[in-house]
Short mmCIF file of N, CA and C in Angstrom, two decimals:
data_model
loop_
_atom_site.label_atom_id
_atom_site.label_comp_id
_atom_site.label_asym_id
_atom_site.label_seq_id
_atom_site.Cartn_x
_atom_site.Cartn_y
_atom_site.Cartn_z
N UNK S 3 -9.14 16.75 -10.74
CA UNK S 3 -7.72 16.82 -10.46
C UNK S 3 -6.96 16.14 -11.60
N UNK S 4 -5.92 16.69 -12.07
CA UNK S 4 -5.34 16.37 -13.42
C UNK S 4 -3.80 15.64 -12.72
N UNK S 5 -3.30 14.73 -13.59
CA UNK S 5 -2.40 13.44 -13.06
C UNK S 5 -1.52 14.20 -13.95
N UNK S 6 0.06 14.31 -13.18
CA UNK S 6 1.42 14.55 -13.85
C UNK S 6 1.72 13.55 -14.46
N UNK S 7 1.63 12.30 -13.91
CA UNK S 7 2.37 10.90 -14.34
C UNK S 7 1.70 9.79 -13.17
N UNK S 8 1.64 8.65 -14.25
CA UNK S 8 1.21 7.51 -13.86
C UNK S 8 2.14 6.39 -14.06
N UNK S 9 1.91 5.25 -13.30
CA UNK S 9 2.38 4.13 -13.51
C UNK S 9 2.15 2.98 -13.03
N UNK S 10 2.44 1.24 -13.94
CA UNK S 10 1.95 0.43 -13.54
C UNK S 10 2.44 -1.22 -13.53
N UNK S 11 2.78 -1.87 -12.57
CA UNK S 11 3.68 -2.79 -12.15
C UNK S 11 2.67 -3.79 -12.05
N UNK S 12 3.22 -5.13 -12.47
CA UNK S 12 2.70 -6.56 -12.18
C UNK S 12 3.80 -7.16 -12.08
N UNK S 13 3.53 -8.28 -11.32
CA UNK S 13 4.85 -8.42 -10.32
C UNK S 13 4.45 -10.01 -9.63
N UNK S 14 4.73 -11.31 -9.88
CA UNK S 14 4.63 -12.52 -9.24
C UNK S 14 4.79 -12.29 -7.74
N UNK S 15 4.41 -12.88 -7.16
CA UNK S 15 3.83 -12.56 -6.20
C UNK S 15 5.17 -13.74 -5.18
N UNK S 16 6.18 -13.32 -5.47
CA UNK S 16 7.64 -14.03 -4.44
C UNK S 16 8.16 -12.95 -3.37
N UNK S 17 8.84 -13.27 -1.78
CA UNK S 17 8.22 -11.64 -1.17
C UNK S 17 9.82 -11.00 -1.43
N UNK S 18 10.73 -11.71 -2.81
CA UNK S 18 11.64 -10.70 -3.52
C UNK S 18 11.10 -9.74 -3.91
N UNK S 19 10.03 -9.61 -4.15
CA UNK S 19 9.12 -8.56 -4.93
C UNK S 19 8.93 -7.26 -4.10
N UNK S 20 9.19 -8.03 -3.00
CA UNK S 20 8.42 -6.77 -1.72
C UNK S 20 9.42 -5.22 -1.68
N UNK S 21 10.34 -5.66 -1.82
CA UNK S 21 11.59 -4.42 -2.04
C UNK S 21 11.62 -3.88 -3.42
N UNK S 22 11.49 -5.04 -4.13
CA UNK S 22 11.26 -4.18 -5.60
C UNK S 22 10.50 -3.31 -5.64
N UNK S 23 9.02 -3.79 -5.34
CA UNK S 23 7.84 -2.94 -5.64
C UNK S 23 7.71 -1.58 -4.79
N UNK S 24 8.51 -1.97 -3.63
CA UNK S 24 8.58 -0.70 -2.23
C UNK S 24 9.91 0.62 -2.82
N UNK S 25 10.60 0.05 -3.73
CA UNK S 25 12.08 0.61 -4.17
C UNK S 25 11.20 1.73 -5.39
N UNK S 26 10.71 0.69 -6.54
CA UNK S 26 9.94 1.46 -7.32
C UNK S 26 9.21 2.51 -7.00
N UNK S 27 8.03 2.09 -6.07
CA UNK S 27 7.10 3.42 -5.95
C UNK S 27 8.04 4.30 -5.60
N UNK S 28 8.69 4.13 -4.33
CA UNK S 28 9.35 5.26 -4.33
C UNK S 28 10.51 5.72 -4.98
N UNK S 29 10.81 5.65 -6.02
CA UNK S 29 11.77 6.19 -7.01
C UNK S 29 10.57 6.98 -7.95
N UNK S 30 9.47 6.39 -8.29
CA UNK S 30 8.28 7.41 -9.11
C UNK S 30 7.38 8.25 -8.01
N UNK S 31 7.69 8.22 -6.80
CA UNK S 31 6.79 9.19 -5.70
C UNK S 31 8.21 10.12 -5.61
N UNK S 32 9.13 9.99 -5.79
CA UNK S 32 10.55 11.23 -5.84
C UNK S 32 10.46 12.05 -6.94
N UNK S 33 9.12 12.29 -8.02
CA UNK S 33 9.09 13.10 -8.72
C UNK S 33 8.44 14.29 -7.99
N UNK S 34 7.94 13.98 -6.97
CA UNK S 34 7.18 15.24 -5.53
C UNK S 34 8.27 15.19 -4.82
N UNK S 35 8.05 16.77 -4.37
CA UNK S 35 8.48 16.95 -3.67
C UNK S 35 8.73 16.46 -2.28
N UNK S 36 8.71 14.96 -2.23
CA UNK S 36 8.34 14.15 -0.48
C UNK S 36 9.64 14.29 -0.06
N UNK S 37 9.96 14.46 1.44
CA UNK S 37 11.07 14.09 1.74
C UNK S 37 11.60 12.84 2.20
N UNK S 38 12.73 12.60 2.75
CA UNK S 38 13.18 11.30 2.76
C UNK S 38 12.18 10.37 4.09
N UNK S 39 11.69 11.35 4.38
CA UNK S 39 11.13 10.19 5.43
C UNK S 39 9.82 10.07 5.42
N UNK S 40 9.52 11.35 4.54
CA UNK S 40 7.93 10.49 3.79
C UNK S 40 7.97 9.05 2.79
N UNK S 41 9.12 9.65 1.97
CA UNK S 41 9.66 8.25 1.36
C UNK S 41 10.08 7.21 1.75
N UNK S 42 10.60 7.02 2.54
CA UNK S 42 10.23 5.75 3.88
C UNK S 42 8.87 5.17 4.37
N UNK S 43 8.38 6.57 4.71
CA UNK S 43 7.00 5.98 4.93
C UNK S 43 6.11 5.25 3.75
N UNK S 44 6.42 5.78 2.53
CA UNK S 44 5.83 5.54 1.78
C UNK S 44 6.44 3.77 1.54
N UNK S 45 7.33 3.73 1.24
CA UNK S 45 8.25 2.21 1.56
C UNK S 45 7.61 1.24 1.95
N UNK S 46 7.51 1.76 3.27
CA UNK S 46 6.75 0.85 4.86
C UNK S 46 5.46 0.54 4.20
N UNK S 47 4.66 1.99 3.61
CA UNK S 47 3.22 1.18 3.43
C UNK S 47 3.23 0.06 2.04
N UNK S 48 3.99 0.06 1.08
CA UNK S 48 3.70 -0.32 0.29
C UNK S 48 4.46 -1.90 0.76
N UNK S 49 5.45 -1.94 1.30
CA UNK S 49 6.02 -3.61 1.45
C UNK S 49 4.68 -4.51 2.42
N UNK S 50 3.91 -3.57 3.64
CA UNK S 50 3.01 -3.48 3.99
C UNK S 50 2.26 -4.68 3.22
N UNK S 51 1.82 -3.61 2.19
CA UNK S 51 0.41 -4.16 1.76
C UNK S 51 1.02 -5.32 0.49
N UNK S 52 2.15 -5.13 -0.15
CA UNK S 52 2.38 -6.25 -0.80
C UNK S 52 2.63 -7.83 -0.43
N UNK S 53 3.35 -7.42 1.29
CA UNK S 53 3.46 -8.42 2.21
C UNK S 53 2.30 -9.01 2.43
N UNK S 54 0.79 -8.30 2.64
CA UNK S 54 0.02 -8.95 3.11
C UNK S 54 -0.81 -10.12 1.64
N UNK S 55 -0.35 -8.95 0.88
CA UNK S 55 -1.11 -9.66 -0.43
C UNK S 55 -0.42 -11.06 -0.84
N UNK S 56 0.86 -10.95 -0.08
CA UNK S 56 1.57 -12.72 -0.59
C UNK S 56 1.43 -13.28 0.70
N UNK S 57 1.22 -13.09 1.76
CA UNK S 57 1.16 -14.14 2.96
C UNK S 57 -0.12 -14.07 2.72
N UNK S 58 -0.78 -13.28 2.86
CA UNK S 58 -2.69 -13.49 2.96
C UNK S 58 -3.31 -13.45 2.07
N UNK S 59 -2.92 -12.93 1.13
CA UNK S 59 -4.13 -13.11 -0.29
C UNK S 59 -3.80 -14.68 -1.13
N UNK S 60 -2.21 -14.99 -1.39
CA UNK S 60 -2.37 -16.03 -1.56
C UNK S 60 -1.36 -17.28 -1.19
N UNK S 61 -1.22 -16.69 0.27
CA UNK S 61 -0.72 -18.22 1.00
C UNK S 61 0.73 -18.67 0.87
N UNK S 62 1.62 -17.45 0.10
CA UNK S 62 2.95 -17.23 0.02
C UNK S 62 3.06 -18.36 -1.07
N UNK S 63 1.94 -18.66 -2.10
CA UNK S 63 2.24 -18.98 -3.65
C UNK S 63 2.74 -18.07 -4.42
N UNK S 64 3.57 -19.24 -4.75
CA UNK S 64 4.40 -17.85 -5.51
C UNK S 64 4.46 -17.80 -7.53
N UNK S 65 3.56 -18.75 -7.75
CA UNK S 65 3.03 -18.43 -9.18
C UNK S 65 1.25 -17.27 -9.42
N UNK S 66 1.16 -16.36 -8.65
CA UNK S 66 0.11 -15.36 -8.73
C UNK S 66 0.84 -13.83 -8.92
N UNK S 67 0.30 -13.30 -9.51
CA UNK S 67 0.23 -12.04 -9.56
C UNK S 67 -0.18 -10.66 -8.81
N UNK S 68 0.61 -9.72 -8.40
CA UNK S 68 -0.06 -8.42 -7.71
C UNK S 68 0.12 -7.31 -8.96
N UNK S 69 -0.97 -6.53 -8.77
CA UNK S 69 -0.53 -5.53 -9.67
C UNK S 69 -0.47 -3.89 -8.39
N UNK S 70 0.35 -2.90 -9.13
CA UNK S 70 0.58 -1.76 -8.73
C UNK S 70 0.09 -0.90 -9.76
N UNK S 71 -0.76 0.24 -9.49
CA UNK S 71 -1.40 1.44 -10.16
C UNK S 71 -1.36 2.70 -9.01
N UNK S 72 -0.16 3.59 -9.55
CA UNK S 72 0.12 4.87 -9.36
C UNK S 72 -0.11 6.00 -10.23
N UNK S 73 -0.40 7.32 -9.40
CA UNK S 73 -0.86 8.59 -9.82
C UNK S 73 -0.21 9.59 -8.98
N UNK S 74 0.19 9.84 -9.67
CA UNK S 74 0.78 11.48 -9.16
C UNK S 74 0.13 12.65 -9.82
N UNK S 75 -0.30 13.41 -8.54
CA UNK S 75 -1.04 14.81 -9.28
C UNK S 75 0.30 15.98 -8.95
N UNK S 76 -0.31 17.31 -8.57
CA UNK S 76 0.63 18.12 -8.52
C UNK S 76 1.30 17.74 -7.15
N UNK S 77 0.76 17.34 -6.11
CA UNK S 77 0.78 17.79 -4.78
C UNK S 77 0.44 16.27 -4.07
N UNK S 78 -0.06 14.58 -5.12
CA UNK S 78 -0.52 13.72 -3.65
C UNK S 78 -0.05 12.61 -4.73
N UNK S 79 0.32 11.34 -4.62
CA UNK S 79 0.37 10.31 -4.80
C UNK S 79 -0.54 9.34 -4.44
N UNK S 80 -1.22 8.99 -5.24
CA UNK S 80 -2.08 7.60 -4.94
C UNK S 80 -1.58 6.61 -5.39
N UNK S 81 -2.04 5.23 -4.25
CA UNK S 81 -1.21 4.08 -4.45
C UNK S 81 -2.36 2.87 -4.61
N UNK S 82 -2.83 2.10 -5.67
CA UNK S 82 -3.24 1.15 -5.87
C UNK S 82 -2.97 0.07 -6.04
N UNK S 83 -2.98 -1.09 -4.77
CA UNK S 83 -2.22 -2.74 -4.91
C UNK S 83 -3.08 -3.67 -4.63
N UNK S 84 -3.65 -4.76 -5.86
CA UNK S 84 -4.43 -5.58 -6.11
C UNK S 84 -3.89 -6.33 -6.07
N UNK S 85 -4.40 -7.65 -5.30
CA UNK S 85 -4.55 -9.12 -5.79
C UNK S 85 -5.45 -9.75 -6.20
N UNK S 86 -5.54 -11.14 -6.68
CA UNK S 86 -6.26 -11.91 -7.10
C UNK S 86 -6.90 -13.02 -6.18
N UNK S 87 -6.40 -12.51 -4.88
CA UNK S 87 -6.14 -13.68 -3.76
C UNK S 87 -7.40 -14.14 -3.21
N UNK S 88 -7.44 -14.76 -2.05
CA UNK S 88 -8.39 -15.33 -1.26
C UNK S 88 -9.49 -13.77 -0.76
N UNK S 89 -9.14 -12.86 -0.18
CA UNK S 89 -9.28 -11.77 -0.18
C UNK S 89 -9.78 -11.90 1.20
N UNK S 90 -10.35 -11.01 1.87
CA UNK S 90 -10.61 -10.59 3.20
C UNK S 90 -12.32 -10.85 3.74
N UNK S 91 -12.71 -11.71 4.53
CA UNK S 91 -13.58 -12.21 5.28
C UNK S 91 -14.05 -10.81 5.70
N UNK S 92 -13.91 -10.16 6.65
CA UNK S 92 -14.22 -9.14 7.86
C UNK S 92 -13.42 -8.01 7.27
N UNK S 93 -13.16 -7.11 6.60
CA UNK S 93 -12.47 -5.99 6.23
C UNK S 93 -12.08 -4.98 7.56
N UNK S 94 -13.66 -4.46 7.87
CA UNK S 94 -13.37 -4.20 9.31
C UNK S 94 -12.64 -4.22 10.37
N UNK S 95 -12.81 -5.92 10.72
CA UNK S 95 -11.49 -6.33 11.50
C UNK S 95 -10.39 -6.58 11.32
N UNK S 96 -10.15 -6.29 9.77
CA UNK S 96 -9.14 -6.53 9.48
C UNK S 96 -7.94 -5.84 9.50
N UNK S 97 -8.75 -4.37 10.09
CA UNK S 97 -8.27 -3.20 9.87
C UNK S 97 -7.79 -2.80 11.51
N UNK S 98 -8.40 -3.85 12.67
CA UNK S 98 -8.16 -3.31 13.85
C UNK S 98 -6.84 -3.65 14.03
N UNK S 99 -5.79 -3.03 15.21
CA UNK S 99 -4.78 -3.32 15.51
C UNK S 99 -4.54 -4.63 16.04
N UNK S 100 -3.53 -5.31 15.99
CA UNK S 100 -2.92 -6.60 16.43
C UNK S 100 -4.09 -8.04 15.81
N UNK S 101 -4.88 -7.44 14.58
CA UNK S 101 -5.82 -8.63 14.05
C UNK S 101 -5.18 -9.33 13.10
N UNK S 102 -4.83 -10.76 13.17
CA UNK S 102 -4.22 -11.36 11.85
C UNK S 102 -4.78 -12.71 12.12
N UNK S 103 -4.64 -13.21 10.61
CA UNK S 103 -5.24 -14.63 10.58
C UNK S 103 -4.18 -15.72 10.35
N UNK S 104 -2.85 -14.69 11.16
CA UNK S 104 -1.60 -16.39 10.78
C UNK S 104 -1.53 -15.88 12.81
N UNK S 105 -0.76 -16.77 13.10
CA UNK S 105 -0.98 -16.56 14.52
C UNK S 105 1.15 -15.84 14.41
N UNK S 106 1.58 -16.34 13.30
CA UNK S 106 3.41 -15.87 13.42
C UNK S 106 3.51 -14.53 12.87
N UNK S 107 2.21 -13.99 12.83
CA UNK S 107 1.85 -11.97 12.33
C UNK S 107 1.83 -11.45 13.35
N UNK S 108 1.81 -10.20 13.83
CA UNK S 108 1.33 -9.46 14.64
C UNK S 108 0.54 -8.59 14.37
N UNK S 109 -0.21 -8.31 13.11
CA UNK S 109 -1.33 -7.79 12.88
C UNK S 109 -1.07 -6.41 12.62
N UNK S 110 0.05 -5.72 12.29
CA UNK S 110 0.20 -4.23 12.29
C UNK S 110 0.22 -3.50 11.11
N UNK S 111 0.17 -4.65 9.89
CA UNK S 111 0.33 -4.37 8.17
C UNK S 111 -0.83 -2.89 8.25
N UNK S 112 -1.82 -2.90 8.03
CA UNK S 112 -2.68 -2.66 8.20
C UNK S 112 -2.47 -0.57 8.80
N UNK S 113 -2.46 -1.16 10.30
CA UNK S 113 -1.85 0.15 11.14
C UNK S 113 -0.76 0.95 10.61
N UNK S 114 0.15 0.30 10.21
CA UNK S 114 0.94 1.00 9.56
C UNK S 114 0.72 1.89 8.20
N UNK S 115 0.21 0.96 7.46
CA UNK S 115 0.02 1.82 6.57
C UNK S 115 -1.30 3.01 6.49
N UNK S 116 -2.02 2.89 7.83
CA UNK S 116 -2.94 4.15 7.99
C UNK S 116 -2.08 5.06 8.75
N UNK S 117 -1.28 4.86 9.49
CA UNK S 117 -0.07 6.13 10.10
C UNK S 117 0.75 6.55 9.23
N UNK S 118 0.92 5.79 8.08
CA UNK S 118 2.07 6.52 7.07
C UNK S 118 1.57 7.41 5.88
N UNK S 119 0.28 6.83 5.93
CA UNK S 119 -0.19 7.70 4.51
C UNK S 119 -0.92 8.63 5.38
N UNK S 120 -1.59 9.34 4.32
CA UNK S 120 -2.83 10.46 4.45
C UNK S 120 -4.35 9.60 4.51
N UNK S 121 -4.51 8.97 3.69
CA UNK S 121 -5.61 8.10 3.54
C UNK S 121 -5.68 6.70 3.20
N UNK S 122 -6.06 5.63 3.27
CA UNK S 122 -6.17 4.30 3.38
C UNK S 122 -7.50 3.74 3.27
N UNK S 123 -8.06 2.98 2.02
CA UNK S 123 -9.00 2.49 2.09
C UNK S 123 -9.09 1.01 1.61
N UNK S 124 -9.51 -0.04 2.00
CA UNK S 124 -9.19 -1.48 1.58
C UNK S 124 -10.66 -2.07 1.24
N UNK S 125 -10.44 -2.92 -0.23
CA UNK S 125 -12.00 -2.97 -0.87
C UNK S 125 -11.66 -4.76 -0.92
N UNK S 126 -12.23 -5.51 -0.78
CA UNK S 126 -12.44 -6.99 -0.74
C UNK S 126 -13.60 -7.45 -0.53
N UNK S 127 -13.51 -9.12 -0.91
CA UNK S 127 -14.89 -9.93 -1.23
C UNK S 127 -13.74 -11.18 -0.41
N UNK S 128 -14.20 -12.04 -0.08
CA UNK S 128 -13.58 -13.55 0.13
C UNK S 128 -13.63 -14.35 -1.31
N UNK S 129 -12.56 -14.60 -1.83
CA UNK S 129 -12.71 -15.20 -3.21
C UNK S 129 -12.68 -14.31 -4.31
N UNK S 130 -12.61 -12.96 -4.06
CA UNK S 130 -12.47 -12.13 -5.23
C UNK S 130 -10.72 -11.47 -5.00
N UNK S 131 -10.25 -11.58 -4.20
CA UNK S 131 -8.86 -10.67 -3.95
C UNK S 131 -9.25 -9.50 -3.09
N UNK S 132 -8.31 -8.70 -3.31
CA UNK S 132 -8.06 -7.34 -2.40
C UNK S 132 -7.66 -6.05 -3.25
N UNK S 133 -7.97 -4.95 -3.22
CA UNK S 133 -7.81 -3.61 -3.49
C UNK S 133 -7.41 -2.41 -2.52
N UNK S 134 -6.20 -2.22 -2.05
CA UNK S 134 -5.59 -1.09 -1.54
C UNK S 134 -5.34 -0.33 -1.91
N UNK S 135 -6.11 0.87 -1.74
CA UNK S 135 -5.83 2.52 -1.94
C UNK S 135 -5.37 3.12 -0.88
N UNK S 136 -4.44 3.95 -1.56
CA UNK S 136 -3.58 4.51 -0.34
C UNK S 136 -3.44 5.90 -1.13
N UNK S 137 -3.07 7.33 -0.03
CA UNK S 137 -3.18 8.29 -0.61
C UNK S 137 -1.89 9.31 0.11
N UNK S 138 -0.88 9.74 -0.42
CA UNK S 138 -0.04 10.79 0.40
C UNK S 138 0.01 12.11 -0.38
N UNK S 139 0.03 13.06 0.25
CA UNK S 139 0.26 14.46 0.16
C UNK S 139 1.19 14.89 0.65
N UNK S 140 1.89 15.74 -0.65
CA UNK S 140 3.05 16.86 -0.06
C UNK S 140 2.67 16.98 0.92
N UNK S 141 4.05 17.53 2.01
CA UNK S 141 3.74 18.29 2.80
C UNK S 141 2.79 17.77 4.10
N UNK S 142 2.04 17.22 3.48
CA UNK S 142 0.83 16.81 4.65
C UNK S 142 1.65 16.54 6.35
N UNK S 143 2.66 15.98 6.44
CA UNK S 143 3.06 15.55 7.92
C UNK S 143 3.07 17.64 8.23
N UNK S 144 3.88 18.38 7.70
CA UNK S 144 4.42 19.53 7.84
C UNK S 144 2.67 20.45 7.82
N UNK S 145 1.62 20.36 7.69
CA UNK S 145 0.45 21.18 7.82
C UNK S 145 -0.14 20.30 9.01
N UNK S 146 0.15 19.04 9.11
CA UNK S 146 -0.75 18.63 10.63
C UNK S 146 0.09 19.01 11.60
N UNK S 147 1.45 19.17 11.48
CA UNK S 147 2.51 19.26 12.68
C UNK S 147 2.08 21.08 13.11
N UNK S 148 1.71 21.68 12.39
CA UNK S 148 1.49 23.27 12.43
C UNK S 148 0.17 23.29 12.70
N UNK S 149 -1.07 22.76 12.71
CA UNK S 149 -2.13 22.94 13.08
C UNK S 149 -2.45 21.87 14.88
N UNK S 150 -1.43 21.37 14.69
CA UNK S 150 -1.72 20.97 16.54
C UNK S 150 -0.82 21.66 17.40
N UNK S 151 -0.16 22.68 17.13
CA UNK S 151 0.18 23.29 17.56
C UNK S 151 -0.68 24.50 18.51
#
């Protein structure tokens, strides 16, 4: 699969960042055709996972770094957001609904961003950071809404 355009953000890790980085992608995911409320969705997942990467990867310090790595093909956007952080114990559970390790979370970072995208996969070590891939496709809400029909 051949990439229209790419791009790539590093970004201190203050949760001013969280709108920046959520504003950006989606101003470079508006080169597809998404509509406005995929672009929302897309929003949601990315403040999502940047949120989690400054409360949980590193403890809402705010001298660390996240980076962002985007791809746009003809038709899907992939979303890549790394930290350097503490990174994730249980990945697994990390992934179930209402699981968080601050007790003032409600655990939905996670959920959300598997309802908003197409695909979601989260790669971590404890002590190595975190790797979020995330994946949307044109269209995609508009071909599942026609096949459960």
């Amino acid at each position: 699969m051949q990439f229209i355009n790419q791009m790539k953000l590093k970004f201190l890790s203050i949760p001013a960042n969280v709108a920046f980085a959520r504003v950006t992608v989606a101003a470079f995911a508006s080169q597809l055709d998404y509509t406005l409320s995929d672009l929302e969705e897309i929003k949601v997942a990315v403040s999502e996972a940047v949120g989690n990467s400054i409360v949980h990867g590193y403890d809402q310090a705010p001298d660390y770094y996240i980076e962002i790595f985007a791809t746009l093909t003809a038709d899907t956007l992939e979303i890549r957001i790394k930290d350097d952080g503490k990174g994730i114990e249980n990945v697994e559970k990390a992934l179930q609904p209402a699981f968080s390790t601050d007790a003032e979370r409600l655990g939905l970072g996670f959920v959300f961003m598997h309802s908003f995208m197409d695909s979601l996969k989260v790669e971590s070590q404890p002590g190595n950071g975190t790797l979020v891939i995330m994946s949307k496709r044109v269209g995609a809400s508009i071909a599942q809404i026609s096949t459960e029909q």
